[in-house]
Tab-separated table of N, CA and C in Angstrom:
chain	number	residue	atom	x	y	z
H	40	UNK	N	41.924	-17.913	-2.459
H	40	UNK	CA	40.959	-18.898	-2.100
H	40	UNK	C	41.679	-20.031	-1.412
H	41	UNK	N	41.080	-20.395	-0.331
H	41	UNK	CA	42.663	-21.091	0.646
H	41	UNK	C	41.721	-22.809	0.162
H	42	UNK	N	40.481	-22.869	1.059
H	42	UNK	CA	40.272	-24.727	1.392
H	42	UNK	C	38.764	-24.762	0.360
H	43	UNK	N	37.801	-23.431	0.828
H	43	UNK	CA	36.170	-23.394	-0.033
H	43	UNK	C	36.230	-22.101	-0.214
H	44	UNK	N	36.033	-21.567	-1.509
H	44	UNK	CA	35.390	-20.346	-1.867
H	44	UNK	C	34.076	-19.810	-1.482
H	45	UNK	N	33.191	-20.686	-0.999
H	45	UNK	CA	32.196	-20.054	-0.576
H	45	UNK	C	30.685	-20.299	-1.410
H	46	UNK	N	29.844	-19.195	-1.152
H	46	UNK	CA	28.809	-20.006	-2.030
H	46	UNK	C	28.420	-18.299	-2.410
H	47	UNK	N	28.751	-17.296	-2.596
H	47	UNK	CA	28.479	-16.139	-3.558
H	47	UNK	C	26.847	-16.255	-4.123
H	48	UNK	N	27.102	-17.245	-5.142
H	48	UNK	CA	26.503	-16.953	-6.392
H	48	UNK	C	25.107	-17.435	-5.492
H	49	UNK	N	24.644	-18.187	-4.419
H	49	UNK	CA	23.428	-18.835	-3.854
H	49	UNK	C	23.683	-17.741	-2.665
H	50	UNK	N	24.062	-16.693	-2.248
H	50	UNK	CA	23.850	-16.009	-1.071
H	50	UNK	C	23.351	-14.501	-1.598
H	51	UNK	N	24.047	-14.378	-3.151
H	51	UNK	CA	23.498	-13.327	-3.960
H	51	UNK	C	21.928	-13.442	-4.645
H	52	UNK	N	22.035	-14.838	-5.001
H	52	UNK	CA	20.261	-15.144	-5.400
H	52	UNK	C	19.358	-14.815	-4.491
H	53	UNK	N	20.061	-15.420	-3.368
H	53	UNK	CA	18.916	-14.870	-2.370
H	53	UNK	C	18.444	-13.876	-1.444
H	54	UNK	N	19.700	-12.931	-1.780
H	54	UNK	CA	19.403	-11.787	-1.582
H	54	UNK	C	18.264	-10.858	-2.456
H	55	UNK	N	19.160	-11.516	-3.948
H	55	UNK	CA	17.711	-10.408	-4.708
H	55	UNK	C	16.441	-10.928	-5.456
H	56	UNK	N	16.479	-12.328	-4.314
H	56	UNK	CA	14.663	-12.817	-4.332
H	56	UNK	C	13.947	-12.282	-3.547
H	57	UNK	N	14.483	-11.970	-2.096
H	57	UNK	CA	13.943	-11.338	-0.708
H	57	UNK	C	13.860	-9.988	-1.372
H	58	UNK	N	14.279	-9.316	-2.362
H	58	UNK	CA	13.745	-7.992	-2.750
H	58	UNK	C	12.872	-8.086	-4.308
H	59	UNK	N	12.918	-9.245	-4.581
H	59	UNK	CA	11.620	-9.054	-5.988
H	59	UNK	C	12.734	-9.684	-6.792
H	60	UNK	N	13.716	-9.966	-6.728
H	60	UNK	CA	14.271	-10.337	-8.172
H	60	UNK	C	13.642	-11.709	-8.389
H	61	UNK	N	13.847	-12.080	-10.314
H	61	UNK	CA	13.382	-13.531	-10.586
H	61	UNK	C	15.112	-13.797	-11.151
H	62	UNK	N	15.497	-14.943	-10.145
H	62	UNK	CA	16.891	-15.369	-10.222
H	62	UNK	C	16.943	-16.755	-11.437
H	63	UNK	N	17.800	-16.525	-12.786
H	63	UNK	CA	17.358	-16.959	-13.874
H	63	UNK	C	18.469	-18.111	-13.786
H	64	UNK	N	19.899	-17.818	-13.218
H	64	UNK	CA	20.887	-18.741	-12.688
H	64	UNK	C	22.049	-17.858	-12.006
H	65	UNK	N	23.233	-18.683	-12.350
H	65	UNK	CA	24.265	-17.962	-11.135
H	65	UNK	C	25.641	-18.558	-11.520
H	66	UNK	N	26.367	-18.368	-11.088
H	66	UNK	CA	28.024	-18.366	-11.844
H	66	UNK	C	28.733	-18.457	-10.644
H	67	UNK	N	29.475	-19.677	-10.227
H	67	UNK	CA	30.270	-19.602	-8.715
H	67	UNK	C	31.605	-19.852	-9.490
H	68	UNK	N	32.334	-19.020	-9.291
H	68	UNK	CA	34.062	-19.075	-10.030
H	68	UNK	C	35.089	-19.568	-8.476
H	69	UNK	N	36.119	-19.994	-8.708
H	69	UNK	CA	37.054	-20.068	-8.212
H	69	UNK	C	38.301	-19.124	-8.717
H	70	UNK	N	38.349	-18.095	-7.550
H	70	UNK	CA	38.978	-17.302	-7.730
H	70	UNK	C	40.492	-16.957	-6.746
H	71	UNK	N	41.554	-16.368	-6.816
H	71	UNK	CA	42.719	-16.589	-6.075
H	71	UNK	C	42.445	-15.424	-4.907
H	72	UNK	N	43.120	-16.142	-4.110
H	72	UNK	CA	43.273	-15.217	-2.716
H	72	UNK	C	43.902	-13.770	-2.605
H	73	UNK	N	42.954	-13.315	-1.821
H	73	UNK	CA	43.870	-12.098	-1.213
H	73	UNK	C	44.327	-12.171	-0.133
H	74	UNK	N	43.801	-13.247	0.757
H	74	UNK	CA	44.768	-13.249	1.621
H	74	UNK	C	46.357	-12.974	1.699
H	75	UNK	N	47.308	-12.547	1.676
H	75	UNK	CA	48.670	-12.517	1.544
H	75	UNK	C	49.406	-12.559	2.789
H	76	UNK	N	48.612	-12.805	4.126
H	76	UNK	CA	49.778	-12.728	5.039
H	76	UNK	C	49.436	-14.001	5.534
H	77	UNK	N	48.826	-15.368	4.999
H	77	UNK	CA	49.079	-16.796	5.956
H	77	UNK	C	49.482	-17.583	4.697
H	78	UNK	N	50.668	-17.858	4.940
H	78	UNK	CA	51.171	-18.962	3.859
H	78	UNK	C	50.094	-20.018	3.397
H	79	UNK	N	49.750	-20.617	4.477
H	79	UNK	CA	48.811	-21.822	4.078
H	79	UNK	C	47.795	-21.565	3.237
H	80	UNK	N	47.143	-20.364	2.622
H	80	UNK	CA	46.166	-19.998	1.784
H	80	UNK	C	46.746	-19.829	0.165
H	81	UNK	N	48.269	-19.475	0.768
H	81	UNK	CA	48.825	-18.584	-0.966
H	81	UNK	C	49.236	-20.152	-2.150
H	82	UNK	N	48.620	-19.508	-3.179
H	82	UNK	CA	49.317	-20.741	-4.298
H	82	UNK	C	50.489	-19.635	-4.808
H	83	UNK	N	51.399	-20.142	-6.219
H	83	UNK	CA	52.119	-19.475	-6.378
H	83	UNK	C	51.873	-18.628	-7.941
H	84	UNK	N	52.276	-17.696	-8.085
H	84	UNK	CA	51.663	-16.955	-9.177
H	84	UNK	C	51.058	-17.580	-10.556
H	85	UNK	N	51.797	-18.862	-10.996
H	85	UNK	CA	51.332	-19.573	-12.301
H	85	UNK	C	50.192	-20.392	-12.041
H	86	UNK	N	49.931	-20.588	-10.303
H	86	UNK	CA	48.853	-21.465	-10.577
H	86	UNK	C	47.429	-20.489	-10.037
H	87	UNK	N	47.850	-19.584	-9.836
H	87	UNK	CA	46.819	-17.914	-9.486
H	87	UNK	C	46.394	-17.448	-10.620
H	88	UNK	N	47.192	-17.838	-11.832
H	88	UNK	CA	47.223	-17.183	-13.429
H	88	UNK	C	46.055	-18.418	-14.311
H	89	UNK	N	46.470	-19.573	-13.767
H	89	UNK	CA	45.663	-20.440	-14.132
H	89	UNK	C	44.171	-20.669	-13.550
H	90	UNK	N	44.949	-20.319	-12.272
H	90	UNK	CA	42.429	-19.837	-11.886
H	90	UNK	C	42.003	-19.304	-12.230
H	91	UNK	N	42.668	-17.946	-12.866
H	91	UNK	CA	42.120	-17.184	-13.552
H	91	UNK	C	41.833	-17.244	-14.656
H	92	UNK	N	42.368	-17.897	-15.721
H	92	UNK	CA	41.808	-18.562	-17.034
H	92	UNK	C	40.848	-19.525	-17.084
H	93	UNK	N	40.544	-20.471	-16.270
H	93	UNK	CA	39.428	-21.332	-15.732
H	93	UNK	C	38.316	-20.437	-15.828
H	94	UNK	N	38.444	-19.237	-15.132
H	94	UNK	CA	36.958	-18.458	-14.801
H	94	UNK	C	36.906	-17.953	-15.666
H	95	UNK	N	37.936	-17.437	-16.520
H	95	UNK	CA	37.597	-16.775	-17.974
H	95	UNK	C	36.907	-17.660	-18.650
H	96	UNK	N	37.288	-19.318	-18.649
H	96	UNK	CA	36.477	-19.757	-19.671
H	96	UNK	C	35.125	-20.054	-18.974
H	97	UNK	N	35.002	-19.749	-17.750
H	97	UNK	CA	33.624	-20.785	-17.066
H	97	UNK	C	32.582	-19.220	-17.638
H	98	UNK	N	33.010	-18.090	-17.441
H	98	UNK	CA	32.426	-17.137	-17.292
H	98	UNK	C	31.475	-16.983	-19.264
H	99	UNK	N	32.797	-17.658	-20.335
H	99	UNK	CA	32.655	-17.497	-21.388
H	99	UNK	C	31.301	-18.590	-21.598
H	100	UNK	N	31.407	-20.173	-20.993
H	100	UNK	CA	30.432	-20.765	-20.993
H	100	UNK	C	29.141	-20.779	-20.491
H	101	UNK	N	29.326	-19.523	-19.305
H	101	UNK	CA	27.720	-19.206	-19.014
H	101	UNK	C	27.251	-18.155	-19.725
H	102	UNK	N	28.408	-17.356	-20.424
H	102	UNK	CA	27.452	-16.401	-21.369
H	102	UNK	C	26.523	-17.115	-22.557
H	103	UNK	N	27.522	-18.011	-22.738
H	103	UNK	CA	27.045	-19.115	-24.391
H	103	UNK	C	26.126	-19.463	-23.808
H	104	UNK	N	25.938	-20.392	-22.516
H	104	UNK	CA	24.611	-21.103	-22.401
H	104	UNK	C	23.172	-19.676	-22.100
H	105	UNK	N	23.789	-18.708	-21.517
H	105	UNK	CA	22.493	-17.887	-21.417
H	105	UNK	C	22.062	-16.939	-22.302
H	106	UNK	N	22.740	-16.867	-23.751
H	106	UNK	CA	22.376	-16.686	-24.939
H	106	UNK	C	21.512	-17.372	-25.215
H	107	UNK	N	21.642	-19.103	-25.265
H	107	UNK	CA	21.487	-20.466	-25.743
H	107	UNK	C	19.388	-20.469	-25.172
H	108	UNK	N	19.134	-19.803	-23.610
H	108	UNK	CA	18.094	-19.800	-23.013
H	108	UNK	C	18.332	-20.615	-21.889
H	109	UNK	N	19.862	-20.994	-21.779
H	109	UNK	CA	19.608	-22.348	-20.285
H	109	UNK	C	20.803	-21.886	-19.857
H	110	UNK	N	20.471	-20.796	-18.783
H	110	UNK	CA	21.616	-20.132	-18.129
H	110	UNK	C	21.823	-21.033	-16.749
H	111	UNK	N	23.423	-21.027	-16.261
H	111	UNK	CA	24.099	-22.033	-15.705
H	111	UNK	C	23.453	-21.759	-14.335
H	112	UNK	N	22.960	-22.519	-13.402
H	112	UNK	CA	22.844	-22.487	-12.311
H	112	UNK	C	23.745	-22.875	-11.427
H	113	UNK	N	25.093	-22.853	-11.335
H	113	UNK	CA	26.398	-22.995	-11.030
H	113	UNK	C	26.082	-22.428	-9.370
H	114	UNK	N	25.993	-23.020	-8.013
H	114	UNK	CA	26.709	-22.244	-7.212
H	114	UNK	C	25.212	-22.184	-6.276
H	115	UNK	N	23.941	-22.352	-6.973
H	115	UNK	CA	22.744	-22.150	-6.067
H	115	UNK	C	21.828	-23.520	-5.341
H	116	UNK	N	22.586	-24.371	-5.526
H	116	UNK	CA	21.869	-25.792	-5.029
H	116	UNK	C	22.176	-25.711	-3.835
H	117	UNK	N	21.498	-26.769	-2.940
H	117	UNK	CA	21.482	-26.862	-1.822
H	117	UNK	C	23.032	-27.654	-0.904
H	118	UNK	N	23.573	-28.631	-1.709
H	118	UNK	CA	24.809	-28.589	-1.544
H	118	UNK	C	25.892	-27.425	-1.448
H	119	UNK	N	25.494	-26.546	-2.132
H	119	UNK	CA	26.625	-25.449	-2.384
H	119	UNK	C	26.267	-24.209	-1.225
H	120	UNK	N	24.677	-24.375	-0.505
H	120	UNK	CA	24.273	-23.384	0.366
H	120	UNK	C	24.579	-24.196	2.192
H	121	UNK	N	24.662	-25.631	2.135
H	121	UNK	CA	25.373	-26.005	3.234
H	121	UNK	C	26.780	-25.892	3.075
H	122	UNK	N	27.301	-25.996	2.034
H	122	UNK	CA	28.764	-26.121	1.729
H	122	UNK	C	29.367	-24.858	2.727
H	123	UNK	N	28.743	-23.892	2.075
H	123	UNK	CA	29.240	-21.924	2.222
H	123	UNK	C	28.563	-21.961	3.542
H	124	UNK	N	27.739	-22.451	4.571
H	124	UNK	CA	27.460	-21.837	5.965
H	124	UNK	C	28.228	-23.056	6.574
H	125	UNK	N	28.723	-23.812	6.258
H	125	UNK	CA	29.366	-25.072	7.353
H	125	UNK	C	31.192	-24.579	6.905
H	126	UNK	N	31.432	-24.497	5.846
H	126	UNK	CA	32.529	-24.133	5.184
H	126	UNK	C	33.629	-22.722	5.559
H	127	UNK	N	32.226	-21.401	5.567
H	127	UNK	CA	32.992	-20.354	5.141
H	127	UNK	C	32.158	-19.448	6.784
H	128	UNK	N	30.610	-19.595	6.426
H	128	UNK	CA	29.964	-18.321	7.006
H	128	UNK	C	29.947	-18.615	8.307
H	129	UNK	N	29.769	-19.846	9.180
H	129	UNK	CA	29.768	-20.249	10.054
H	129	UNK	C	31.146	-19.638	11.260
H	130	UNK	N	32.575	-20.696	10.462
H	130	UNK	CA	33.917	-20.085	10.645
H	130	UNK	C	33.819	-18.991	10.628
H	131	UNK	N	33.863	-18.118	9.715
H	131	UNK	CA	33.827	-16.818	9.843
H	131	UNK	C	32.924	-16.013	10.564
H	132	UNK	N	31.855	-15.831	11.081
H	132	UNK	CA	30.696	-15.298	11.934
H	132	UNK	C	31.862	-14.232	12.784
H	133	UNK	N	32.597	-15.279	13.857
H	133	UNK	CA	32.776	-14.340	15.144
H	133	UNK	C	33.750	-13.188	14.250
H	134	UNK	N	34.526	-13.597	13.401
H	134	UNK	CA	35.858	-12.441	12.457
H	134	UNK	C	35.208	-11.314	12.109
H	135	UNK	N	33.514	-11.566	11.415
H	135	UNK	CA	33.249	-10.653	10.226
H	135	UNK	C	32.387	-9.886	10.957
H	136	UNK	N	31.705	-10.352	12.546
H	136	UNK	CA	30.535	-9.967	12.925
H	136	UNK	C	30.538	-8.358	13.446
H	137	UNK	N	31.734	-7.817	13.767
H	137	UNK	CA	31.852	-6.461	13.587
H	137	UNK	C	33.164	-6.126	12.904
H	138	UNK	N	33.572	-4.804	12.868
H	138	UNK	CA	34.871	-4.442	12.057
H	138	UNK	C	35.894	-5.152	13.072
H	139	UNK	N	37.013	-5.285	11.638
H	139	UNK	CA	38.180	-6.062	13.130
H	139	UNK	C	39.225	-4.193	12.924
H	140	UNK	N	39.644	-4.808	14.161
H	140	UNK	CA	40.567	-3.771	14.785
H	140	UNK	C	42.425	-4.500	14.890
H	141	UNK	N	42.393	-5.548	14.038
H	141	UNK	CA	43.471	-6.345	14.177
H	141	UNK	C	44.555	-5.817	13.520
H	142	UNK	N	44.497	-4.591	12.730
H	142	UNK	CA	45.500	-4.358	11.169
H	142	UNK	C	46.691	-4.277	11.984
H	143	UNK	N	48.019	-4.571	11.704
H	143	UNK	CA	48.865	-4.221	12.054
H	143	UNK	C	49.634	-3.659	10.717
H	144	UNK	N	50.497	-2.211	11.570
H	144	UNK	CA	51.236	-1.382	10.443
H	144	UNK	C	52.629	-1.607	11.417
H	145	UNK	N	53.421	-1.767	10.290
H	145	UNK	CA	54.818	-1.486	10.772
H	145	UNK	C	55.724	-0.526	10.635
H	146	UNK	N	55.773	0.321	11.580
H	146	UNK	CA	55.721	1.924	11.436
H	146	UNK	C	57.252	2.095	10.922
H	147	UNK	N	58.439	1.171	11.476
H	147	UNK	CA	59.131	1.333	10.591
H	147	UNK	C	59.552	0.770	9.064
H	148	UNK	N	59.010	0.532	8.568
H	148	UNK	CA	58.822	-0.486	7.262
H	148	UNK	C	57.926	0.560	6.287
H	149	UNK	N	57.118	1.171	7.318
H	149	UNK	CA	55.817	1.806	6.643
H	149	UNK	C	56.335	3.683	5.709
H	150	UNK	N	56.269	3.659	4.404
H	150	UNK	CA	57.038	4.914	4.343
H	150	UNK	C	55.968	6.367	3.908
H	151	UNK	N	54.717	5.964	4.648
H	151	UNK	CA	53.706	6.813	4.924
H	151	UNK	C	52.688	7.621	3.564
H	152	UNK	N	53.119	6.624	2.730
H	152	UNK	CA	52.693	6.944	1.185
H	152	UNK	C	51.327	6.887	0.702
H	153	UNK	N	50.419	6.504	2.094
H	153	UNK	CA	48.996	7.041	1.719
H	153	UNK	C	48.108	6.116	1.151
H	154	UNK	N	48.522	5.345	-0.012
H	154	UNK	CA	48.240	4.510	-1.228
H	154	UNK	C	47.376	3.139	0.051
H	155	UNK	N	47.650	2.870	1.161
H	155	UNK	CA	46.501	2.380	1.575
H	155	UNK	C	45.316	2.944	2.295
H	156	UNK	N	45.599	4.208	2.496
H	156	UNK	CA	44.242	4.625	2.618
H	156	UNK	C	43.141	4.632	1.506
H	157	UNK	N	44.500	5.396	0.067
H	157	UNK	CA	43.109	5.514	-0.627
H	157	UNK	C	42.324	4.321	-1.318
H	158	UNK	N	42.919	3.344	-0.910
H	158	UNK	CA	42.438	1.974	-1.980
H	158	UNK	C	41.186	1.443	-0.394
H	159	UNK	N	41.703	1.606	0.741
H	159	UNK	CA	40.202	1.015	1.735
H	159	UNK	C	38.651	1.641	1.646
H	160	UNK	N	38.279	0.929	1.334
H	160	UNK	CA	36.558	1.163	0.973
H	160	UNK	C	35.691	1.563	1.845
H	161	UNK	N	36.563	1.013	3.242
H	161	UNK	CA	35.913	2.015	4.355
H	161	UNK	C	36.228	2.871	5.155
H	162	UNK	N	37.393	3.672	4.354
H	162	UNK	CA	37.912	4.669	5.212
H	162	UNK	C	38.446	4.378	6.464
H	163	UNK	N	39.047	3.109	6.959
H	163	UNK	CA	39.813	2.684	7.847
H	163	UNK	C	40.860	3.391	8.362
H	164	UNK	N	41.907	3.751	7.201
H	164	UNK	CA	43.254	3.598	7.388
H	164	UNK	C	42.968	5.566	6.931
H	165	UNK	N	44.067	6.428	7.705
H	165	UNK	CA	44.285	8.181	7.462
H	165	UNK	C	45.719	7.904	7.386
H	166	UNK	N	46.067	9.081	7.078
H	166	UNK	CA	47.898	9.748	6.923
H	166	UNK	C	47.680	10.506	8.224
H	167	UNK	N	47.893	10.626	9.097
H	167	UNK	CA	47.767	11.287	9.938
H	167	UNK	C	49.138	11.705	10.779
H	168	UNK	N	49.665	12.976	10.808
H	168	UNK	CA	51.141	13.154	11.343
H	168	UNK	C	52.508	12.405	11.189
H	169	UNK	N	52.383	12.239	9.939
H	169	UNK	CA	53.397	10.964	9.300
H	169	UNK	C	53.340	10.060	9.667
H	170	UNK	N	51.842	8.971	9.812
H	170	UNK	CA	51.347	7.705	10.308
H	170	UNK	C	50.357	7.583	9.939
H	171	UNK	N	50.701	6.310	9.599
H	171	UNK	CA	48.973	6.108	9.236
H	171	UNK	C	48.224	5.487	10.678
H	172	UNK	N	46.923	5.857	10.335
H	172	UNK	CA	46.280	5.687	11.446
H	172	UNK	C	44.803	4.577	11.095
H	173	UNK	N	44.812	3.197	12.147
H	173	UNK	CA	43.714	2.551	11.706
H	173	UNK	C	42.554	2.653	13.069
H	174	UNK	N	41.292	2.767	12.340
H	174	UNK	CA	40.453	3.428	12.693
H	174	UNK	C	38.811	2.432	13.413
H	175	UNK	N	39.656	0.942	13.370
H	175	UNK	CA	38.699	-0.197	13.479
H	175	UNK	C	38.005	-0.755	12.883
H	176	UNK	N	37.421	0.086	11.608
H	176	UNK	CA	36.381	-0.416	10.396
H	176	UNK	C	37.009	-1.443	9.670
H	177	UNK	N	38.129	-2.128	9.583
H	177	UNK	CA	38.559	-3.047	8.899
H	177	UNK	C	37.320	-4.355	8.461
H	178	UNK	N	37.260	-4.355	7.016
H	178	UNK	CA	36.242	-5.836	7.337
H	178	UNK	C	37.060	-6.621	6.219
H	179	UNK	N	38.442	-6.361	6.147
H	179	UNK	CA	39.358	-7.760	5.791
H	179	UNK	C	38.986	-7.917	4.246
H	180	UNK	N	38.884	-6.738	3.573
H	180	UNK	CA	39.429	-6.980	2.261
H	180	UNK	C	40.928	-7.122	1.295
H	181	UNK	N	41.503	-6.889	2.220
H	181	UNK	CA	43.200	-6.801	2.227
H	181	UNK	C	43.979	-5.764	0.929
H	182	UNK	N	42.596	-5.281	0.576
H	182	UNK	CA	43.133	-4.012	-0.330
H	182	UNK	C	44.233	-3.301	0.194
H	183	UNK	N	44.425	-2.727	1.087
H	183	UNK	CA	45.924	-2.492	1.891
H	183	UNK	C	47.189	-3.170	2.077
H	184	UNK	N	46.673	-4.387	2.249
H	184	UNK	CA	47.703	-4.838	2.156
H	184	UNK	C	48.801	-5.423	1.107
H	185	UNK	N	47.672	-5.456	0.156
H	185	UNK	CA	48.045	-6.103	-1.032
H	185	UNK	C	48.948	-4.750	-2.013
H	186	UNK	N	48.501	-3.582	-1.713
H	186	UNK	CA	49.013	-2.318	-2.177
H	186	UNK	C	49.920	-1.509	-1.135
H	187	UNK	N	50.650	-2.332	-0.459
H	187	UNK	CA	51.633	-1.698	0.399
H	187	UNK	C	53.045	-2.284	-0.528
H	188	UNK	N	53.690	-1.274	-0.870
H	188	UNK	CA	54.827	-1.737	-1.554
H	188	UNK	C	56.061	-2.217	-0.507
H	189	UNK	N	55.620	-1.932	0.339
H	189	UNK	CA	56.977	-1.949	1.535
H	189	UNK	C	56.449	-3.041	2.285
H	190	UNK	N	55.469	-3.821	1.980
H	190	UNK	CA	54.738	-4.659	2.894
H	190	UNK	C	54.301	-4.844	4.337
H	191	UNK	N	54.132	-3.534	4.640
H	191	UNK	CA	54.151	-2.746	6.318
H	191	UNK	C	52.880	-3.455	6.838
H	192	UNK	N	51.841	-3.618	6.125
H	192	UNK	CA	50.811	-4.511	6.802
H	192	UNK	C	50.637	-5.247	6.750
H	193	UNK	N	49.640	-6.639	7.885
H	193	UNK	CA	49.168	-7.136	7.883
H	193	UNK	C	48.225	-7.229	8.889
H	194	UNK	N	46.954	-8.615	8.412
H	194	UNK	CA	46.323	-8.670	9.617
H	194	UNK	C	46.122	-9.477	10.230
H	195	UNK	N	45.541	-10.730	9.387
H	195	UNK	CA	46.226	-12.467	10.452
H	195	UNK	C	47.176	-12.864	10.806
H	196	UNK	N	47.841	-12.623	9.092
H	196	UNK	CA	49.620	-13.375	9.178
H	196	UNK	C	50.823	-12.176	10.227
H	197	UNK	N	51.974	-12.546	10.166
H	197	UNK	CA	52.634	-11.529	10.933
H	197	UNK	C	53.723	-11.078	9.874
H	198	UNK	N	53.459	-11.793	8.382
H	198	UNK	CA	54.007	-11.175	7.482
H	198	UNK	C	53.827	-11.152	6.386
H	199	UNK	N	53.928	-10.503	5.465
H	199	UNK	CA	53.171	-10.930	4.030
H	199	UNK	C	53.987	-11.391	3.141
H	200	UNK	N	53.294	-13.045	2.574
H	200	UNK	CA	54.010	-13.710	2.130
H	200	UNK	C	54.151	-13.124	0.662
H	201	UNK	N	52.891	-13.139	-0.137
H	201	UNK	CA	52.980	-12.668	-1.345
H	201	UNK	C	51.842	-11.858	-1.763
H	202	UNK	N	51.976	-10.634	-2.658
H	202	UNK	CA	51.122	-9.490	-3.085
H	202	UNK	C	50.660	-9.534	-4.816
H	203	UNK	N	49.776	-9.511	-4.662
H	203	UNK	CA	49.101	-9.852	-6.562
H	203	UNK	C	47.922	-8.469	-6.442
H	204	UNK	N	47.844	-7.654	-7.324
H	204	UNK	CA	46.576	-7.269	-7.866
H	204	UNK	C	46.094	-8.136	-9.243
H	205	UNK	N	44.521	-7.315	-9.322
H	205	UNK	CA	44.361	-8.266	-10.619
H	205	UNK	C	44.820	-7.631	-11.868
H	206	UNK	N	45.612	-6.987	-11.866
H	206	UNK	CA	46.536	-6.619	-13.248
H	206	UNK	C	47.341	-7.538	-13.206
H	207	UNK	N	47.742	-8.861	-12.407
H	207	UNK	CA	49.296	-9.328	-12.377
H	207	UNK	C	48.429	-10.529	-13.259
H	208	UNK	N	47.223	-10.773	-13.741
H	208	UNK	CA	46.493	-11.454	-14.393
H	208	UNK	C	46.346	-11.450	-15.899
H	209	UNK	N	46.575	-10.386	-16.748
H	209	UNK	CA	46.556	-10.188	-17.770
H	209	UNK	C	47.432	-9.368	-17.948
């Protein structure tokens, strides 16, 4: 999470009002980046460990309150829905508006081990003739990159600064 996380929890409400849902509240966490290849986004692992205990407890206090009958509306006000289109969705539009084709692999770095194909969700990345091969569908979840042990990819940065899954959390 580099400058704003975004507004999730008010872009998810209103998704499943436009299909019938009755939205009772909402939970906006601050959560750590996957970005890993632009320095300026990365914190360093103890304070990545500590966002993550924050949301453990925020997550623990909206269960209590929506036991309680007054579940947290965290994340759906109107501040938090200009916040996320001036903030996040706006900036982002031209990046997200089709697949990016930006991945870069570093073919010698890269030791053809597959493990990012199978973690991309959209079938981006093949093994193909001892290479991997990217395929344009990228929409910048950095699951690849973050699971390259040799750190052969990236896609903004031109190198990857630092790699976390969420096991490095508990």
């Amino acid at each position: 999470m580099g400058l704003f996380s975004g507004d999730g929890a008010g872009v998810s409400a209103r998704l499943f009002k436009r299909y019938g849902a009755q939205v009772w509240g909402g939970l906006h966490l601050k959560m750590p980046d996957c970005i890993c290849d632009v320095k300026a986004l990365k914190r360093t692992p103890v304070q990545n460990k500590q966002i993550v205990i924050q949301a453990e407890e925020c997550i623990k206090s909206a269960v209590c309150n929506l036991k309680n009958g007054t579940p947290t509306k965290d994340g759906l006000g109107l501040s938090c829905h200009i916040a996320g289109l001036l903030g996040q969705r706006l900036w982002f539009y031209r990046k997200t508006q089709e697949y990016s084709d930006k991945i870069q692999i570093d073919t010698g770095a890269c030791i053809k081990c597959g493990k990012c194909a199978l973690v991309c969700p959209m079938n981006n990345l093949s093994l193909s003739e001892d290479k991997i091969i990217a395929d344009g569908r990228c929409t910048l979840c950095y699951r690849c990159v973050n699971q390259c042990s040799k750190k052969a990819i990236t896609i903004l940065g031109k190198q990857v600064i630092f790699q976390h899954s969420v096991y490095d959390f508990h």
